[in-house]
PDB file of C-alpha atoms in Angstrom:
ATOM      1  CA  UNK A  63      37.653  -6.787  69.007  1.00 69.00           C
ATOM      2  CA  UNK A  64      36.049  -3.582  67.786  1.00 83.00           C
ATOM      3  CA  UNK A  65      34.013  -2.203  64.897  1.00 85.00           C
ATOM      4  CA  UNK A  66      33.726   1.422  63.852  1.00 90.00           C
ATOM      5  CA  UNK A  67      30.746   1.864  61.535  1.00 93.00           C
ATOM      6  CA  UNK A  68      29.704   5.111  59.817  1.00 95.00           C
ATOM      7  CA  UNK A  69      26.327   5.257  58.047  1.00 96.00           C
ATOM      8  CA  UNK A  70      25.182   7.534  55.215  1.00 96.00           C
ATOM      9  CA  UNK A  71      21.870   7.619  53.350  1.00 97.00           C
ATOM     10  CA  UNK A  72      21.920   7.687  49.523  1.00 97.00           C
ATOM     11  CA  UNK A  73      21.069  10.694  47.387  1.00 97.00           C
ATOM     12  CA  UNK A  74      17.371  10.720  46.312  1.00 95.00           C
ATOM     13  CA  UNK A  75      18.004   9.339  42.812  1.00 94.00           C
ATOM     14  CA  UNK A  76      19.569   6.200  44.343  1.00 95.00           C
ATOM     15  CA  UNK A  77      16.993   5.753  47.103  1.00 92.00           C
ATOM     16  CA  UNK A  78      14.792   3.277  45.145  1.00 90.00           C
ATOM     17  CA  UNK A  79      17.762   0.884  44.949  1.00 92.00           C
ATOM     18  CA  UNK A  80      20.012   1.581  47.943  1.00 95.00           C
ATOM     19  CA  UNK A  81      19.010   1.555  51.603  1.00 94.00           C
ATOM     20  CA  UNK A  82      22.256   3.079  52.928  1.00 97.00           C
ATOM     21  CA  UNK A  83      26.046   3.092  52.762  1.00 97.00           C
ATOM     22  CA  UNK A  84      28.332   1.995  55.561  1.00 96.00           C
ATOM     23  CA  UNK A  85      32.025   2.532  56.120  1.00 95.00           C
ATOM     24  CA  UNK A  86      33.565  -0.121  58.396  1.00 94.00           C
ATOM     25  CA  UNK A  87      36.913  -0.237  60.197  1.00 93.00           C
ATOM     26  CA  UNK A  88      37.671  -3.253  62.372  1.00 94.00           C
ATOM     27  CA  UNK A  89      40.482  -5.162  64.039  1.00 92.00           C
ATOM     28  CA  UNK A  90      38.478  -8.417  63.917  1.00 91.00           C
ATOM     29  CA  UNK A  91      40.535 -11.443  62.907  1.00 93.00           C
ATOM     30  CA  UNK A  92      40.014 -15.194  62.700  1.00 94.00           C
ATOM     31  CA  UNK A  93      37.319 -17.412  61.220  1.00 95.00           C
ATOM     32  CA  UNK A  94      33.667 -16.436  61.502  1.00 94.00           C
ATOM     33  CA  UNK A  95      30.441 -18.173  60.567  1.00 93.00           C
ATOM     34  CA  UNK A  96      28.162 -15.687  58.797  1.00 94.00           C
ATOM     35  CA  UNK A  97      24.529 -15.792  59.852  1.00 93.00           C
ATOM     36  CA  UNK A  98      22.176 -15.476  56.833  1.00 92.00           C
ATOM     37  CA  UNK A  99      20.319 -12.182  56.667  1.00 91.00           C
ATOM     38  CA  UNK A 100      17.984 -10.383  54.276  1.00 91.00           C
ATOM     39  CA  UNK A 101      20.334  -7.741  52.818  1.00 91.00           C
ATOM     40  CA  UNK A 102      22.148  -7.962  49.493  1.00 92.00           C
ATOM     41  CA  UNK A 103      25.355  -5.925  49.568  1.00 95.00           C
ATOM     42  CA  UNK A 104      28.205  -4.708  47.368  1.00 96.00           C
ATOM     43  CA  UNK A 105      31.556  -4.577  49.170  1.00 97.00           C
ATOM     44  CA  UNK A 106      34.628  -2.540  48.361  1.00 97.00           C
ATOM     45  CA  UNK A 107      36.905  -4.483  50.635  1.00 96.00           C
ATOM     46  CA  UNK A 108      40.224  -3.210  52.055  1.00 96.00           C
ATOM     47  CA  UNK A 109      40.809  -5.927  54.661  1.00 94.00           C
ATOM     48  CA  UNK A 110      42.524  -9.266  54.063  1.00 95.00           C
ATOM     49  CA  UNK A 111      39.848 -11.917  53.913  1.00 95.00           C
ATOM     50  CA  UNK A 112      38.711 -15.191  52.436  1.00 97.00           C
ATOM     51  CA  UNK A 113      35.013 -15.906  51.859  1.00 97.00           C
ATOM     52  CA  UNK A 114      33.776 -19.419  51.311  1.00 97.00           C
ATOM     53  CA  UNK A 115      30.732 -21.631  51.369  1.00 96.00           C
ATOM     54  CA  UNK A 116      31.194 -25.342  50.657  1.00 88.00           C
ATOM     55  CA  UNK A 117      30.095 -26.363  47.133  1.00 86.00           C
ATOM     56  CA  UNK A 118      29.103 -22.764  46.373  1.00 93.00           C
ATOM     57  CA  UNK A 119      32.038 -20.363  46.231  1.00 96.00           C
ATOM     58  CA  UNK A 120      35.534 -19.430  47.388  1.00 97.00           C
ATOM     59  CA  UNK A 121      36.822 -15.848  47.101  1.00 97.00           C
ATOM     60  CA  UNK A 122      40.421 -15.130  48.154  1.00 96.00           C
ATOM     61  CA  UNK A 123      41.058 -11.486  49.099  1.00 95.00           C
ATOM     62  CA  UNK A 124      38.312 -10.053  46.874  1.00 95.00           C
ATOM     63  CA  UNK A 125      38.595  -6.311  46.324  1.00 96.00           C
ATOM     64  CA  UNK A 126      35.025  -5.861  45.097  1.00 96.00           C
ATOM     65  CA  UNK A 127      32.280  -8.442  45.568  1.00 96.00           C
ATOM     66  CA  UNK A 128      28.528  -8.901  45.690  1.00 95.00           C
ATOM     67  CA  UNK A 129      26.998 -10.776  48.627  1.00 94.00           C
ATOM     68  CA  UNK A 130      23.679 -12.354  47.690  1.00 91.00           C
ATOM     69  CA  UNK A 131      21.011 -13.761  49.967  1.00 91.00           C
ATOM     70  CA  UNK A 132      21.782 -17.197  51.353  1.00 91.00           C
ATOM     71  CA  UNK A 133      19.259 -19.964  52.026  1.00 87.00           C
ATOM     72  CA  UNK A 134      18.376 -20.606  55.632  1.00 82.00           C
ATOM     73  CA  UNK A 135      20.462 -23.771  55.944  1.00 84.00           C
ATOM     74  CA  UNK A 136      23.492 -22.765  53.826  1.00 90.00           C
ATOM     75  CA  UNK A 137      26.699 -22.311  55.811  1.00 92.00           C
ATOM     76  CA  UNK A 138      28.997 -19.434  54.866  1.00 95.00           C
ATOM     77  CA  UNK A 139      32.284 -18.336  56.430  1.00 96.00           C
ATOM     78  CA  UNK A 140      34.718 -15.411  56.468  1.00 96.00           C
ATOM     79  CA  UNK A 141      38.376 -15.695  57.432  1.00 96.00           C
ATOM     80  CA  UNK A 142      39.720 -12.236  58.330  1.00 95.00           C
ATOM     81  CA  UNK A 143      43.364 -11.165  58.478  1.00 94.00           C
ATOM     82  CA  UNK A 144      44.997  -9.367  61.416  1.00 93.00           C
ATOM     83  CA  UNK A 145      45.151  -5.954  59.725  1.00 92.00           C
ATOM     84  CA  UNK A 146      43.145  -3.010  61.085  1.00 91.00           C
ATOM     85  CA  UNK A 147      41.110  -2.070  58.058  1.00 90.00           C
ATOM     86  CA  UNK A 148      37.631  -2.520  56.644  1.00 91.00           C
ATOM     87  CA  UNK A 149      35.646  -1.469  53.629  1.00 94.00           C
ATOM     88  CA  UNK A 150      32.924   0.625  52.073  1.00 97.00           C
ATOM     89  CA  UNK A 151      29.617  -1.191  51.635  1.00 97.00           C
ATOM     90  CA  UNK A 152      26.447  -0.517  49.679  1.00 97.00           C
ATOM     91  CA  UNK A 153      23.439  -2.074  51.440  1.00 96.00           C
ATOM     92  CA  UNK A 154      20.714  -2.533  48.844  1.00 94.00           C
ATOM     93  CA  UNK A 155      16.986  -2.520  49.210  1.00 88.00           C
ATOM     94  CA  UNK A 156      15.470  -5.938  48.495  1.00 79.00           C
ATOM     95  CA  UNK A 157      15.837  -6.583  44.772  1.00 80.00           C
ATOM     96  CA  UNK A 158      17.856  -3.354  44.451  1.00 88.00           C
ATOM     97  CA  UNK A 159      20.810  -5.152  42.876  1.00 89.00           C
ATOM     98  CA  UNK A 160      18.551  -6.787  40.303  1.00 87.00           C
ATOM     99  CA  UNK A 161      16.819  -3.509  39.423  1.00 88.00           C
ATOM    100  CA  UNK A 162      20.066  -1.536  39.205  1.00 91.00           C
ATOM    101  CA  UNK A 163      22.421  -4.002  37.512  1.00 91.00           C
ATOM    102  CA  UNK A 164      20.008  -6.360  35.788  1.00 85.00           C
ATOM    103  CA  UNK A 165      21.294  -9.394  37.665  1.00 82.00           C
ATOM    104  CA  UNK A 166      18.860 -12.260  38.162  1.00 77.00           C
ATOM    105  CA  UNK A 167      18.211 -13.829  41.546  1.00 74.00           C
ATOM    106  CA  UNK A 168      19.653 -17.125  40.296  1.00 72.00           C
ATOM    107  CA  UNK A 169      23.021 -15.444  39.672  1.00 78.00           C
ATOM    108  CA  UNK A 170      23.329 -14.142  43.236  1.00 86.00           C
ATOM    109  CA  UNK A 171      21.190 -16.433  45.378  1.00 89.00           C
ATOM    110  CA  UNK A 172      23.439 -18.496  47.633  1.00 92.00           C
ATOM    111  CA  UNK A 173      26.619 -16.876  46.328  1.00 93.00           C
ATOM    112  CA  UNK A 174      29.213 -14.192  46.795  1.00 94.00           C
ATOM    113  CA  UNK A 175      30.605 -13.210  43.382  1.00 93.00           C
ATOM    114  CA  UNK A 176      33.638 -11.185  42.355  1.00 95.00           C
ATOM    115  CA  UNK A 177      32.728  -7.671  41.213  1.00 93.00           C
ATOM    116  CA  UNK A 178      35.078  -7.994  38.241  1.00 92.00           C
ATOM    117  CA  UNK A 179      32.550 -10.299  36.565  1.00 89.00           C
ATOM    118  CA  UNK A 180      30.158  -7.324  36.381  1.00 88.00           C
ATOM    119  CA  UNK A 181      32.366  -4.232  36.340  1.00 92.00           C
ATOM    120  CA  UNK A 182      35.490  -5.631  34.626  1.00 89.00           C
ATOM    121  CA  UNK A 183      38.447  -3.209  34.886  1.00 88.00           C
ATOM    122  CA  UNK A 184      36.251  -0.517  36.448  1.00 90.00           C
ATOM    123  CA  UNK A 185      36.107  -2.608  39.640  1.00 92.00           C
ATOM    124  CA  UNK A 186      39.829  -2.040  40.276  1.00 92.00           C
ATOM    125  CA  UNK A 187      39.570   1.651  39.405  1.00 93.00           C
ATOM    126  CA  UNK A 188      36.741   2.445  41.810  1.00 94.00           C
ATOM    127  CA  UNK A 189      38.355   0.284  44.514  1.00 96.00           C
ATOM    128  CA  UNK A 190      41.611   2.262  44.259  1.00 95.00           C
ATOM    129  CA  UNK A 191      39.707   5.550  44.259  1.00 95.00           C
ATOM    130  CA  UNK A 192      37.836   4.630  47.453  1.00 95.00           C
ATOM    131  CA  UNK A 193      40.941   3.276  49.168  1.00 93.00           C
ATOM    132  CA  UNK A 194      42.681   6.618  48.718  1.00 91.00           C
ATOM    133  CA  UNK A 195      39.993   8.494  50.667  1.00 88.00           C
ATOM    134  CA  UNK A 196      39.277   8.453  54.423  1.00 87.00           C
ATOM    135  CA  UNK A 197      36.176  10.659  54.188  1.00 92.00           C
ATOM    136  CA  UNK A 198      32.882   8.739  53.958  1.00 93.00           C
ATOM    137  CA  UNK A 199      31.127  11.638  52.206  1.00 95.00           C
ATOM    138  CA  UNK A 200      33.777  11.671  49.478  1.00 96.00           C
ATOM    139  CA  UNK A 201      33.490   7.900  49.148  1.00 96.00           C
ATOM    140  CA  UNK A 202      29.739   8.231  48.739  1.00 96.00           C
ATOM    141  CA  UNK A 203      30.204  10.867  46.013  1.00 96.00           C
ATOM    142  CA  UNK A 204      32.663   8.651  44.140  1.00 96.00           C
ATOM    143  CA  UNK A 205      30.409   5.597  44.330  1.00 96.00           C
ATOM    144  CA  UNK A 206      27.329   7.515  43.219  1.00 96.00           C
ATOM    145  CA  UNK A 207      29.219   9.005  40.287  1.00 95.00           C
ATOM    146  CA  UNK A 208      30.257   5.473  39.314  1.00 94.00           C
ATOM    147  CA  UNK A 209      26.676   4.153  39.620  1.00 94.00           C
ATOM    148  CA  UNK A 210      24.983   6.962  37.682  1.00 93.00           C
ATOM    149  CA  UNK A 211      25.078   5.188  34.320  1.00 91.00           C
ATOM    150  CA  UNK A 212      23.417   2.126  35.903  1.00 92.00           C
ATOM    151  CA  UNK A 213      20.652   4.238  37.445  1.00 90.00           C
ATOM    152  CA  UNK A 214      19.780   5.666  34.033  1.00 83.00           C
ATOM    153  CA  UNK A 215      19.183   2.138  32.745  1.00 85.00           C
ATOM    154  CA  UNK A 216      17.721   0.698  35.964  1.00 79.00           C
ATOM    155  CA  UNK A 217      14.285  -0.823  36.384  1.00 81.00           C
ATOM    156  CA  UNK A 218      11.630   0.608  38.694  1.00 79.00           C
ATOM    157  CA  UNK A 219      11.165  -1.289  41.973  1.00 77.00           C
ATOM    158  CA  UNK A 220       8.019  -3.247  42.779  1.00 76.00           C
ATOM    159  CA  UNK A 221       6.047  -0.856  45.027  1.00 83.00           C
ATOM    160  CA  UNK A 222       3.752  -3.447  46.635  1.00 89.00           C
ATOM    161  CA  UNK A 223       6.705  -5.668  47.506  1.00 88.00           C
ATOM    162  CA  UNK A 224       8.526  -2.724  49.083  1.00 85.00           C
ATOM    163  CA  UNK A 225       5.522  -1.997  51.327  1.00 90.00           C
ATOM    164  CA  UNK A 226       5.421  -5.655  52.375  1.00 94.00           C
ATOM    165  CA  UNK A 227       9.160  -5.708  53.132  1.00 90.00           C
ATOM    166  CA  UNK A 228       8.963  -2.480  55.124  1.00 89.00           C
ATOM    167  CA  UNK A 229       6.251  -4.056  57.299  1.00 94.00           C
ATOM    168  CA  UNK A 230       8.329  -7.208  57.808  1.00 94.00           C
ATOM    169  CA  UNK A 231      11.315  -5.121  58.879  1.00 91.00           C
ATOM    170  CA  UNK A 232       9.211  -2.974  61.211  1.00 93.00           C
ATOM    171  CA  UNK A 233       7.729  -6.082  62.870  1.00 95.00           C
ATOM    172  CA  UNK A 234      11.114  -7.911  63.037  1.00 94.00           C
ATOM    173  CA  UNK A 235       9.614 -10.734  60.978  1.00 94.00           C
ATOM    174  CA  UNK A 236       7.014 -11.524  63.650  1.00 95.00           C
ATOM    175  CA  UNK A 237       4.188 -12.027  61.151  1.00 93.00           C
ATOM    176  CA  UNK A 238       2.615 -14.919  59.306  1.00 93.00           C
ATOM    177  CA  UNK A 239       2.219 -15.173  55.546  1.00 94.00           C
ATOM    178  CA  UNK A 240      -1.544 -15.286  56.127  1.00 94.00           C
ATOM    179  CA  UNK A 241      -1.423 -11.940  57.977  1.00 95.00           C
ATOM    180  CA  UNK A 242       0.578 -10.373  55.134  1.00 96.00           C
ATOM    181  CA  UNK A 243      -1.809 -11.733  52.499  1.00 96.00           C
ATOM    182  CA  UNK A 244      -4.786 -10.391  54.426  1.00 95.00           C
ATOM    183  CA  UNK A 245      -3.298  -6.951  55.071  1.00 94.00           C
ATOM    184  CA  UNK A 246      -2.221  -6.383  51.456  1.00 95.00           C
ATOM    185  CA  UNK A 247      -5.143  -8.191  49.820  1.00 95.00           C
ATOM    186  CA  UNK A 248      -2.914 -10.628  47.961  1.00 94.00           C
ATOM    187  CA  UNK A 249      -3.316 -14.401  47.750  1.00 95.00           C
ATOM    188  CA  UNK A 250      -0.744 -16.587  49.467  1.00 93.00           C
ATOM    189  CA  UNK A 251       0.111 -18.107  46.079  1.00 93.00           C
ATOM    190  CA  UNK A 252       0.753 -14.655  44.541  1.00 94.00           C
ATOM    191  CA  UNK A 253       2.802 -13.662  47.609  1.00 94.00           C
ATOM    192  CA  UNK A 254       4.915 -16.812  47.269  1.00 93.00           C
ATOM    193  CA  UNK A 255       5.468 -16.182  43.555  1.00 91.00           C
ATOM    194  CA  UNK A 256       6.386 -12.527  44.125  1.00 88.00           C
ATOM    195  CA  UNK A 257       9.005 -13.437  46.738  1.00 90.00           C
ATOM    196  CA  UNK A 258      10.460 -16.229  44.609  1.00 86.00           C
ATOM    197  CA  UNK A 259      10.685 -13.976  41.526  1.00 83.00           C
ATOM    198  CA  UNK A 260      11.988 -10.813  43.171  1.00 83.00           C
ATOM    199  CA  UNK A 261      13.809 -12.001  46.306  1.00 84.00           C
ATOM    200  CA  UNK A 262      14.800 -15.615  45.740  1.00 83.00           C
ATOM    201  CA  UNK A 263      13.526 -16.739  49.153  1.00 87.00           C
ATOM    202  CA  UNK A 264      10.036 -17.884  50.060  1.00 91.00           C
ATOM    203  CA  UNK A 265       8.139 -15.417  52.302  1.00 94.00           C
ATOM    204  CA  UNK A 266       8.237 -17.982  55.124  1.00 93.00           C
ATOM    205  CA  UNK A 267      12.021 -18.296  54.906  1.00 92.00           C
ATOM    206  CA  UNK A 268      12.451 -14.505  54.651  1.00 93.00           C
ATOM    207  CA  UNK A 269      10.353 -14.067  57.811  1.00 94.00           C
ATOM    208  CA  UNK A 270      12.279 -16.792  59.599  1.00 92.00           C
ATOM    209  CA  UNK A 271      15.694 -15.279  58.841  1.00 93.00           C
ATOM    210  CA  UNK A 272      14.440 -11.839  59.942  1.00 94.00           C
ATOM    211  CA  UNK A 273      13.105 -13.257  63.229  1.00 93.00           C
ATOM    212  CA  UNK A 274      16.269 -15.199  63.976  1.00 91.00           C
ATOM    213  CA  UNK A 275      18.546 -12.203  63.430  1.00 92.00           C
ATOM    214  CA  UNK A 276      16.296 -10.214  65.775  1.00 93.00           C
ATOM    215  CA  UNK A 277      16.616 -13.019  68.346  1.00 92.00           C
ATOM    216  CA  UNK A 278      20.415 -13.037  68.069  1.00 91.00           C
ATOM    217  CA  UNK A 279      20.521  -9.284  68.683  1.00 90.00           C
ATOM    218  CA  UNK A 280      18.337  -9.732  71.772  1.00 91.00           C
ATOM    219  CA  UNK A 281      20.606 -12.519  73.052  1.00 88.00           C
ATOM    220  CA  UNK A 282      23.631 -10.268  72.635  1.00 85.00           C
ATOM    221  CA  UNK A 283      22.176  -6.981  73.869  1.00 85.00           C
ATOM    222  CA  UNK A 284      19.724  -8.058  76.578  1.00 85.00           C
ATOM    223  CA  UNK A 285      21.818 -10.185  78.913  1.00 80.00           C
ATOM    224  CA  UNK A 286      19.231  -9.890  81.708  1.00 85.00           C
ATOM    225  CA  UNK A 287      16.476 -11.401  79.541  1.00 88.00           C
ATOM    226  CA  UNK A 288      15.699 -15.082  80.001  1.00 89.00           C
ATOM    227  CA  UNK A 289      15.662 -17.372  76.966  1.00 89.00           C
ATOM    228  CA  UNK A 290      11.917 -17.802  77.505  1.00 90.00           C
ATOM    229  CA  UNK A 291      11.403 -14.041  77.214  1.00 92.00           C
ATOM    230  CA  UNK A 292      13.723 -13.767  74.193  1.00 91.00           C
ATOM    231  CA  UNK A 293      11.927 -16.590  72.394  1.00 91.00           C
ATOM    232  CA  UNK A 294       8.561 -14.879  73.048  1.00 92.00           C
ATOM    233  CA  UNK A 295       9.868 -11.462  71.885  1.00 92.00           C
ATOM    234  CA  UNK A 296      11.167 -13.169  68.728  1.00 92.00           C
ATOM    235  CA  UNK A 297       7.749 -14.518  67.842  1.00 91.00           C
ATOM    236  CA  UNK A 298       8.165 -18.037  69.195  1.00 88.00           C
ATOM    237  CA  UNK A 299       5.523 -19.453  71.502  1.00 84.00           C
ATOM    238  CA  UNK A 300       7.287 -22.812  71.758  1.00 85.00           C
ATOM    239  CA  UNK A 301      10.755 -22.489  73.333  1.00 87.00           C
ATOM    240  CA  UNK A 302      11.891 -25.879  72.020  1.00 89.00           C
ATOM    241  CA  UNK A 303      11.137 -24.697  68.460  1.00 90.00           C
ATOM    242  CA  UNK A 304      13.115 -21.501  69.160  1.00 90.00           C
ATOM    243  CA  UNK A 305      16.126 -23.471  70.434  1.00 90.00           C
ATOM    244  CA  UNK A 306      15.960 -25.830  67.458  1.00 90.00           C
ATOM    245  CA  UNK A 307      15.938 -22.931  64.962  1.00 89.00           C
ATOM    246  CA  UNK A 308      18.890 -21.157  66.641  1.00 89.00           C
ATOM    247  CA  UNK A 309      20.893 -24.398  66.645  1.00 88.00           C
ATOM    248  CA  UNK A 310      20.012 -24.993  63.004  1.00 85.00           C
ATOM    249  CA  UNK A 311      21.170 -21.595  61.767  1.00 84.00           C
ATOM    250  CA  UNK A 312      24.097 -21.094  64.173  1.00 84.00           C
ATOM    251  CA  UNK A 313      25.238 -24.593  65.057  1.00 82.00           C
ATOM    252  CA  UNK A 314      25.001 -23.736  68.769  1.00 81.00           C
ATOM    253  CA  UNK A 315      22.088 -23.543  71.221  1.00 84.00           C
ATOM    254  CA  UNK A 316      21.014 -20.071  72.402  1.00 85.00           C
ATOM    255  CA  UNK A 317      22.212 -20.871  75.927  1.00 83.00           C
ATOM    256  CA  UNK A 318      25.801 -21.205  74.664  1.00 83.00           C
ATOM    257  CA  UNK A 319      25.512 -17.871  72.847  1.00 84.00           C
ATOM    258  CA  UNK A 320      24.041 -16.173  75.896  1.00 77.00           C
ATOM    259  CA  UNK A 321      26.871 -17.442  78.135  1.00 76.00           C
ATOM    260  CA  UNK A 322      29.478 -16.373  75.546  1.00 72.00           C
ATOM    261  CA  UNK A 323      30.617 -19.981  75.274  1.00 67.00           C
ATOM    262  CA  UNK A 324      30.476 -19.216  71.566  1.00 69.00           C
ATOM    263  CA  UNK A 325      31.378 -15.527  71.014  1.00 79.00           C
ATOM    264  CA  UNK A 326      28.900 -13.640  68.863  1.00 81.00           C
ATOM    265  CA  UNK A 327      29.826 -10.515  66.924  1.00 84.00           C
ATOM    266  CA  UNK A 328      27.423  -7.944  65.518  1.00 84.00           C
ATOM    267  CA  UNK A 329      28.449  -5.425  62.868  1.00 87.00           C
ATOM    268  CA  UNK A 330      25.646  -3.123  61.797  1.00 87.00           C
ATOM    269  CA  UNK A 331      23.086  -5.376  60.065  1.00 88.00           C
ATOM    270  CA  UNK A 332      25.081  -8.627  60.196  1.00 90.00           C
ATOM    271  CA  UNK A 333      25.643 -11.275  62.849  1.00 90.00           C
ATOM    272  CA  UNK A 334      28.735 -13.467  63.032  1.00 91.00           C
ATOM    273  CA  UNK A 335      29.879 -16.368  65.218  1.00 87.00           C
ATOM    274  CA  UNK A 336      33.596 -16.478  65.961  1.00 88.00           C
ATOM    275  CA  UNK A 337      34.911 -19.995  65.398  1.00 88.00           C
ATOM    276  CA  UNK A 338      38.658 -19.443  65.849  1.00 86.00           C
TER     277      UNK A 338
END
C-alpha cells in the first residue's frame, strides 16, 4: 500500500483561508476507520470510494465533497476501490471554509457533504477540468481561478484565533486551556465561546484530537519508543489515561497499533486504521 503526496502552498490572496493544497495518488483499497483531526478539507476525488458515518451521512463515489470536523467520539469510515488513483485536496485553515464560502459550523460539523450542494453544476465542471491534468501546478491555477469570486466576497479571519491555533499546532496540542488563556490574556469562558463559534469544537476537544494524532504518528514512526515514552511525549502523565483515549478514538489499544495487529495508515495530515 502506497501514497504519493505532492504539496503546494496557496497564492498570497488565498493564504488567509487555505493552508495548502495536496495532490494524492494511492493504491490503497478496503475499509478504513478515519481518525478525527483538526483540518477541514475540500476534495476533488478521482478514486472510487464510499464515505459514511452512522446516523450522519453516506456519500457514494462523491466527485467533490467537503469534510468537516468530527467530534471526538464520532466514528467515520471510508471504503476505497482497487483503482490506482487519488484526488486534489484543499486543506483549509481553521474556519477557512466558513470565511470563504459563508458556511456555518453547524452545516459542516460532524458531516461530509456533497460539493454539488454548494457549487451546483460548477462542481462537475471543475472536477472534469482537474481530472484532465496531471500537473499539480496547473491544478492549483485552475482551482484558484475557480475560487477567485469567493475570495472577493470572503470574510476576514479572526487574527487572535489564528495565533492561538498556530501555537496549538506548534506544541502538538500539549497545552492546557488555562495556559492558552494566560498567554493570550483571554478568559477561559471567552476562549470556549470563540472555539464554539468559529471552530465547532471546544478548546479541550481540539487539543485532545491534536494530541492523539501526534501520538498516533509517534506510534507509527518511532517503533523503538516504548508506550510509556510515547504517552509522555504526547502530553500524558498517566499511561492508563493515554491507553484509554487511544482505545476510545481508535477502537484498539496502542499496543495493538504498535505491533501492527491493527494496521495504521498515514497520509499527509490524516490517520486511518485499516479494518478490511
